[in-house]
Amino acid sequence: MKPALLLNASYEPLSVVDWKRAITLVLLGKAEMLSTHSHKIRSARRTYDLPSVLRLQRRVKIPRKRVHFSRKNVYRRDNYRCQYCGEKFPASRLTFDHVLPRSRGGETSWTNIVTSCQPCNRTKCSRTPEEASMPLLNEPTEPQWWPFSASAGNLDDHPEDWKPYLWM
Ligand SMILES: [Zn+2]
């Protein structure tokens, strides 16, 4: 069954909830439906719209957490796209590239690590993007907290109607 994206009253994404919880929140008046899935749920007595995006009526406060720095999260931040050639790859074909090479004092941190495919990593070698004439697609930054579990995976795989909220 299709899950729903739950937004805070201020439209920031909070979590992904299953359809039962989504419908319950709507029936209890705790959330409003911003968009629905195309198919509906039928009970003996009535038909329910299946929520795809929900917004809480009252804002909940959530503590800001930092995103754990890891290889997987770097790939997620960069959307599994090589930051040099712009191609997308499965994680098994990606590597971690130090923008300023480690041999020259480059740190292993959010702001100096980007996702790179193996060929681009080999081509760039121990040069800076300028020296290698390989401009970066995006300047690497520390991502904002993701409300989704690691299993949420690739953001491109989410339904179209979720995307305006996820890219905020
Ligand atoms: Zn590449």
mmCIF file of C-alpha atoms and ligand atoms in Angstrom:
data_model
loop_
_atom_site.group_PDB
_atom_site.id
_atom_site.type_symbol
_atom_site.label_atom_id
_atom_site.label_comp_id
_atom_site.label_asym_id
_atom_site.label_seq_id
_atom_site.Cartn_x
_atom_site.Cartn_y
_atom_site.Cartn_z
ATOM 1 C CA MET A 1 0.000 0.000 0.000
ATOM 2 C CA LYS A 2 1.132 3.478 -0.808
ATOM 3 C CA PRO A 3 2.639 5.576 1.983
ATOM 4 C CA ALA A 4 2.044 9.291 2.512
ATOM 5 C CA LEU A 5 4.410 12.169 3.061
ATOM 6 C CA LEU A 6 3.595 13.953 6.320
ATOM 7 C CA LEU A 7 4.384 17.664 6.466
ATOM 8 C CA ASN A 8 4.507 19.941 9.451
ATOM 9 C CA ALA A 9 1.992 22.806 9.557
ATOM 10 C CA SER A 10 4.865 24.936 8.242
ATOM 11 C CA TYR A 11 5.194 22.602 5.203
ATOM 12 C CA GLU A 12 8.528 21.038 6.147
ATOM 13 C CA PRO A 13 8.580 17.281 5.597
ATOM 14 C CA LEU A 14 8.422 15.294 8.852
ATOM 15 C CA SER A 15 8.140 11.655 7.937
ATOM 16 C CA VAL A 16 6.670 9.040 5.699
ATOM 17 C CA VAL A 17 3.631 7.321 7.218
ATOM 18 C CA ASP A 18 1.671 4.275 6.134
ATOM 19 C CA TRP A 19 -1.781 4.662 4.625
ATOM 20 C CA LYS A 20 -3.639 3.629 7.785
ATOM 21 C CA ARG A 21 -1.968 6.278 9.882
ATOM 22 C CA ALA A 22 -2.468 8.818 7.090
ATOM 23 C CA ILE A 23 -6.212 8.183 6.918
ATOM 24 C CA THR A 24 -6.499 8.203 10.714
ATOM 25 C CA LEU A 25 -4.821 11.624 10.920
ATOM 26 C CA VAL A 26 -7.280 12.999 8.381
ATOM 27 C CA LEU A 27 -10.337 11.423 10.043
ATOM 28 C CA LEU A 28 -9.293 12.778 13.440
ATOM 29 C CA GLY A 29 -8.927 16.232 11.940
ATOM 30 C CA LYS A 30 -5.240 16.356 12.807
ATOM 31 C CA ALA A 31 -4.056 16.718 9.239
ATOM 32 C CA GLU A 32 -5.344 18.029 5.952
ATOM 33 C CA MET A 33 -4.865 16.255 2.673
ATOM 34 C CA LEU A 34 -2.834 18.228 0.149
ATOM 35 C CA SER A 35 -2.860 15.561 -2.521
ATOM 36 C CA THR A 36 -4.161 12.054 -2.976
ATOM 37 C CA HIS A 37 -3.073 8.871 -4.672
ATOM 38 C CA SER A 38 -5.130 7.954 -7.727
ATOM 39 C CA HIS A 39 -6.709 4.879 -6.184
ATOM 40 C CA LYS A 40 -9.102 4.837 -3.251
ATOM 41 C CA ILE A 41 -9.769 2.658 -0.221
ATOM 42 C CA ARG A 42 -13.194 1.081 0.074
ATOM 43 C CA SER A 43 -14.733 -0.064 3.316
ATOM 44 C CA ALA A 44 -18.183 -1.635 3.592
ATOM 45 C CA ARG A 45 -19.808 1.744 4.024
ATOM 46 C CA ARG A 46 -17.707 4.317 2.271
ATOM 47 C CA THR A 47 -14.806 5.160 0.016
ATOM 48 C CA TYR A 48 -11.778 7.031 1.273
ATOM 49 C CA ASP A 49 -9.271 9.036 -0.674
ATOM 50 C CA LEU A 50 -5.817 7.676 -0.086
ATOM 51 C CA PRO A 51 -3.604 10.569 1.077
ATOM 52 C CA SER A 52 -0.319 11.121 -0.713
ATOM 53 C CA VAL A 53 0.712 14.379 0.967
ATOM 54 C CA LEU A 54 -0.636 15.466 4.350
ATOM 55 C CA ARG A 55 -0.107 18.567 6.420
ATOM 56 C CA LEU A 56 -0.530 18.710 10.179
ATOM 57 C CA GLN A 57 -3.030 21.274 11.416
ATOM 58 C CA ARG A 58 -0.804 22.213 14.337
ATOM 59 C CA ARG A 59 2.911 22.712 14.074
ATOM 60 C CA VAL A 60 5.070 20.302 16.028
ATOM 61 C CA LYS A 61 8.511 21.277 17.211
ATOM 62 C CA ILE A 62 11.292 19.001 16.092
ATOM 63 C CA PRO A 63 14.836 19.150 17.358
ATOM 64 C CA ARG A 64 17.336 19.808 14.591
ATOM 65 C CA LYS A 65 19.736 16.955 14.147
ATOM 66 C CA ARG A 66 22.899 16.918 12.115
ATOM 67 C CA VAL A 67 23.133 14.513 9.237
ATOM 68 C CA HIS A 68 25.655 11.799 9.991
ATOM 69 C CA PHE A 69 28.649 12.093 7.675
ATOM 70 C CA SER A 70 28.973 8.822 5.794
ATOM 71 C CA ARG A 71 29.650 7.567 2.298
ATOM 72 C CA LYS A 72 26.000 6.670 1.820
ATOM 73 C CA ASN A 73 24.788 10.081 2.960
ATOM 74 C CA VAL A 74 27.243 11.840 0.638
ATOM 75 C CA TYR A 75 25.772 9.823 -2.257
ATOM 76 C CA ARG A 76 22.284 10.735 -1.109
ATOM 77 C CA ARG A 77 23.148 14.419 -0.831
ATOM 78 C CA ASP A 78 24.509 14.316 -4.381
ATOM 79 C CA ASN A 79 21.552 12.222 -5.529
ATOM 80 C CA TYR A 80 23.859 9.410 -6.724
ATOM 81 C CA ARG A 81 25.177 11.734 -9.417
ATOM 82 C CA CYS A 82 28.869 12.102 -10.222
ATOM 83 C CA GLN A 83 29.629 15.746 -9.437
ATOM 84 C CA TYR A 84 32.073 15.953 -12.357
ATOM 85 C CA CYS A 85 30.382 14.342 -15.367
ATOM 86 C CA GLY A 86 26.829 14.629 -14.025
ATOM 87 C CA GLU A 87 25.929 10.980 -14.710
ATOM 88 C CA LYS A 88 23.929 8.901 -12.244
ATOM 89 C CA PHE A 89 25.281 5.557 -11.071
ATOM 90 C CA PRO A 90 24.384 2.814 -8.608
ATOM 91 C CA ALA A 91 26.290 3.153 -5.338
ATOM 92 C CA SER A 92 28.550 0.244 -6.282
ATOM 93 C CA ARG A 93 30.022 2.302 -9.121
ATOM 94 C CA LEU A 94 30.533 5.506 -7.164
ATOM 95 C CA THR A 95 33.453 6.727 -5.116
ATOM 96 C CA PHE A 96 34.167 9.430 -2.639
ATOM 97 C CA ASP A 97 36.325 12.245 -4.026
ATOM 98 C CA HIS A 98 38.286 14.780 -1.999
ATOM 99 C CA VAL A 99 37.810 18.093 -3.858
ATOM 100 C CA LEU A 100 41.057 19.420 -2.421
ATOM 101 C CA PRO A 101 43.151 16.222 -2.473
ATOM 102 C CA ARG A 102 43.997 14.633 0.831
ATOM 103 C CA SER A 103 47.662 14.676 -0.116
ATOM 104 C CA ARG A 104 47.392 18.466 -0.076
ATOM 105 C CA GLY A 105 45.617 18.807 3.237
ATOM 106 C CA GLY A 106 42.038 18.320 2.046
ATOM 107 C CA GLU A 107 39.699 17.242 4.829
ATOM 108 C CA THR A 108 37.290 14.360 4.843
ATOM 109 C CA SER A 109 34.206 16.463 5.515
ATOM 110 C CA TRP A 110 30.878 17.457 3.990
ATOM 111 C CA THR A 111 32.406 20.501 2.347
ATOM 112 C CA ASN A 112 35.370 18.713 0.770
ATOM 113 C CA ILE A 113 33.870 15.389 -0.280
ATOM 114 C CA VAL A 114 31.782 14.837 -3.382
ATOM 115 C CA THR A 115 30.341 11.839 -5.177
ATOM 116 C CA SER A 116 32.392 10.843 -8.193
ATOM 117 C CA CYS A 117 32.243 7.982 -10.680
ATOM 118 C CA GLN A 118 35.354 5.841 -10.883
ATOM 119 C CA PRO A 119 36.576 7.159 -14.272
ATOM 120 C CA CYS A 120 36.209 10.812 -13.207
ATOM 121 C CA ASN A 121 37.982 10.088 -9.929
ATOM 122 C CA ARG A 122 40.899 8.504 -11.811
ATOM 123 C CA THR A 123 41.047 11.378 -14.311
ATOM 124 C CA LYS A 124 41.008 14.042 -11.630
ATOM 125 C CA CYS A 125 43.635 12.188 -9.628
ATOM 126 C CA SER A 126 45.395 14.403 -7.088
ATOM 127 C CA ARG A 127 44.450 17.696 -8.673
ATOM 128 C CA THR A 128 41.916 20.356 -7.744
ATOM 129 C CA PRO A 129 38.852 20.742 -10.006
ATOM 130 C CA GLU A 130 40.430 23.905 -11.478
ATOM 131 C CA GLU A 131 43.748 22.175 -12.231
ATOM 132 C CA ALA A 132 41.943 19.239 -13.807
ATOM 133 C CA SER A 133 39.480 21.538 -15.676
ATOM 134 C CA MET A 134 36.674 19.498 -14.133
ATOM 135 C CA PRO A 135 34.238 22.019 -12.635
ATOM 136 C CA LEU A 136 31.929 20.747 -9.914
ATOM 137 C CA LEU A 137 28.229 20.405 -10.618
ATOM 138 C CA ASN A 138 27.415 21.693 -7.119
ATOM 139 C CA GLU A 139 29.486 23.204 -4.352
ATOM 140 C CA PRO A 140 29.504 20.585 -1.558
ATOM 141 C CA THR A 141 27.723 21.669 1.626
ATOM 142 C CA GLU A 142 26.545 20.057 4.835
ATOM 143 C CA PRO A 143 22.979 18.914 4.163
ATOM 144 C CA GLN A 144 20.036 19.937 6.266
ATOM 145 C CA TRP A 145 18.478 17.279 8.423
ATOM 146 C CA TRP A 146 16.554 14.662 6.456
ATOM 147 C CA PRO A 147 13.428 13.496 8.189
ATOM 148 C CA PHE A 148 13.471 10.238 6.288
ATOM 149 C CA SER A 149 15.049 7.007 7.290
ATOM 150 C CA ALA A 150 18.010 5.765 5.300
ATOM 151 C CA SER A 151 15.632 3.382 3.573
ATOM 152 C CA ALA A 152 13.877 6.303 1.902
ATOM 153 C CA GLY A 153 16.692 5.938 -0.633
ATOM 154 C CA ASN A 154 16.928 7.958 -3.779
ATOM 155 C CA LEU A 155 14.814 11.109 -3.715
ATOM 156 C CA ASP A 156 14.092 10.718 -7.429
ATOM 157 C CA ASP A 157 12.117 7.565 -6.650
ATOM 158 C CA HIS A 158 9.440 9.418 -4.686
ATOM 159 C CA PRO A 159 6.047 10.322 -6.193
ATOM 160 C CA GLU A 160 5.944 13.501 -8.279
ATOM 161 C CA ASP A 161 3.551 15.255 -5.898
ATOM 162 C CA TRP A 162 6.047 14.899 -3.023
ATOM 163 C CA LYS A 163 8.876 16.650 -4.781
ATOM 164 C CA PRO A 164 7.855 20.298 -4.326
ATOM 165 C CA TYR A 165 8.037 19.680 -0.553
ATOM 166 C CA LEU A 166 11.214 17.618 -0.529
ATOM 167 C CA TRP A 167 13.199 20.185 -2.487
ATOM 168 C CA MET A 168 12.299 23.014 -0.136
HETATM 169 ZN ZN ZN B 1 31.917 11.079 -13.560
#
